[in-house]
């Protein structure tokens, strides 16, 4: 091949494998200046707002026994864990502190859930093993 | 708020006191409250507010001063005072037969309502960083 090119009188270029060829490298998702047609850089406009837990924005008070009782088991009166209540870190801590405070101050029963609050809407998803 | 006086620096805390007494008759409860508030003021506290949280049956039977109580009236006292008041008042109220339970809490500062929601934690990054 080289001999043919030389014979034809054309300037002979050294054979380079295709992988090493110099090509203009520009990634599609990088911003290339100067083109008015290129997409404008902006934050994802379809981004969903961060998920909020049930108590986001609600003030937790140790006096609010009804609210606190919603996160307590009706049978044993124990405080439900994070995986059951589905609350964020901060609120779970606040709730558990408030419940313990209410216990000490004699506002909330310890070993069971106040019967008048049994018909409250269910927030916690307690799964019973089959 | 802190106040410099000749005896030294006095710090004032904003406190809340929850008491409940077992009496049902009005004049007696009034007498109890009067006693407590007077005792507080003696020790240099400023009583801001006195709330009655109502009278109801206690969540569990409480035995105090050789008596078993089932019903009680709850009272909340908002006060400002020096930190030394807490221990002295707890002692004083412990001796009062009519008061079943007492407690001091710091006045809860109503926090800002901005809750940014649950930010998803990137567990992969945490794991790799710890490994290094």
Coordinates of C-alpha atoms in Angstrom, one line a residue, chain A residues 1-81:
Chain A
X1 CA 0.0 0.0 0.0
X2 CA 2.8 2.3 1.0
X3 CA 4.6 1.4 -2.2
X4 CA 1.6 2.2 -4.3
X5 CA 1.3 5.7 -2.8
X6 CA 4.9 6.3 -3.3
X7 CA 4.7 5.1 -6.8
X8 CA 1.7 7.5 -7.6
X9 CA 3.8 10.4 -6.3
X10 CA 1.3 11.4 -3.6
X11 CA 2.7 12.5 -0.3
X12 CA 2.8 9.4 1.9
X13 CA 1.2 9.6 5.3
X14 CA 2.3 7.2 8.0
X15 CA -0.4 4.7 8.8
X16 CA -2.0 5.4 12.1
X17 CA -4.7 3.1 13.6
X18 CA -8.1 4.7 13.6
X19 CA -8.3 4.8 17.4
X20 CA -5.4 7.3 17.5
X21 CA -6.7 9.6 14.9
X22 CA -7.0 13.2 16.1
X23 CA -10.6 14.2 16.2
X24 CA -12.3 17.2 17.6
X25 CA -13.6 16.0 20.9
X26 CA -16.7 17.8 22.2
X27 CA -19.2 16.0 24.5
X28 CA -22.8 16.7 23.8
X29 CA -23.7 17.6 27.4
X30 CA -20.9 20.1 27.8
X31 CA -21.7 23.7 27.0
X32 CA -20.3 24.8 23.7
X33 CA -20.1 28.5 23.4
X34 CA -21.1 30.5 20.5
X35 CA -24.1 28.5 19.2
X36 CA -27.5 30.2 19.8
X37 CA -29.2 27.0 19.1
X38 CA -27.6 25.2 22.0
X39 CA -29.8 24.4 25.1
X40 CA -29.6 27.0 27.9
X41 CA -28.0 25.9 31.1
X42 CA -30.5 25.8 34.0
X43 CA -31.5 23.7 37.0
X44 CA -33.9 20.9 36.3
X45 CA -37.3 22.7 36.0
X46 CA -39.1 19.5 36.6
X47 CA -37.4 18.8 39.9
X48 CA -39.8 17.5 42.5
X49 CA -39.8 19.4 45.8
X50 CA -38.2 17.3 48.6
X51 CA -40.6 14.9 50.3
X52 CA -42.0 16.1 53.5
X53 CA -42.8 13.9 56.5
X54 CA -46.3 14.1 58.1
X55 CA -45.2 16.6 60.8
X56 CA -43.2 18.9 58.6
X57 CA -44.2 22.4 59.7
X58 CA -46.3 21.2 62.6
X59 CA -45.1 22.3 66.1
X60 CA -44.8 19.3 68.4
X61 CA -45.9 20.0 72.0
X62 CA -45.8 17.7 75.1
X63 CA -49.3 19.0 76.0
X64 CA -50.8 17.8 72.7
X65 CA -51.5 14.3 74.0
X66 CA -53.8 13.4 71.1
X67 CA -51.1 14.1 68.5
X68 CA -48.5 12.2 70.5
X69 CA -50.8 9.2 71.0
X70 CA -51.0 8.7 67.3
X71 CA -47.3 7.6 67.3
X72 CA -47.8 5.1 70.2
X73 CA -48.9 1.5 70.1
X74 CA -52.5 1.0 71.3
X75 CA -51.7 -2.3 72.9
X76 CA -48.4 -1.7 74.7
X77 CA -48.1 2.0 74.6
X78 CA -44.6 1.9 73.2
X79 CA -43.3 4.6 70.9
X80 CA -43.2 3.5 67.3
X81 CA -39.8 3.5 65.5

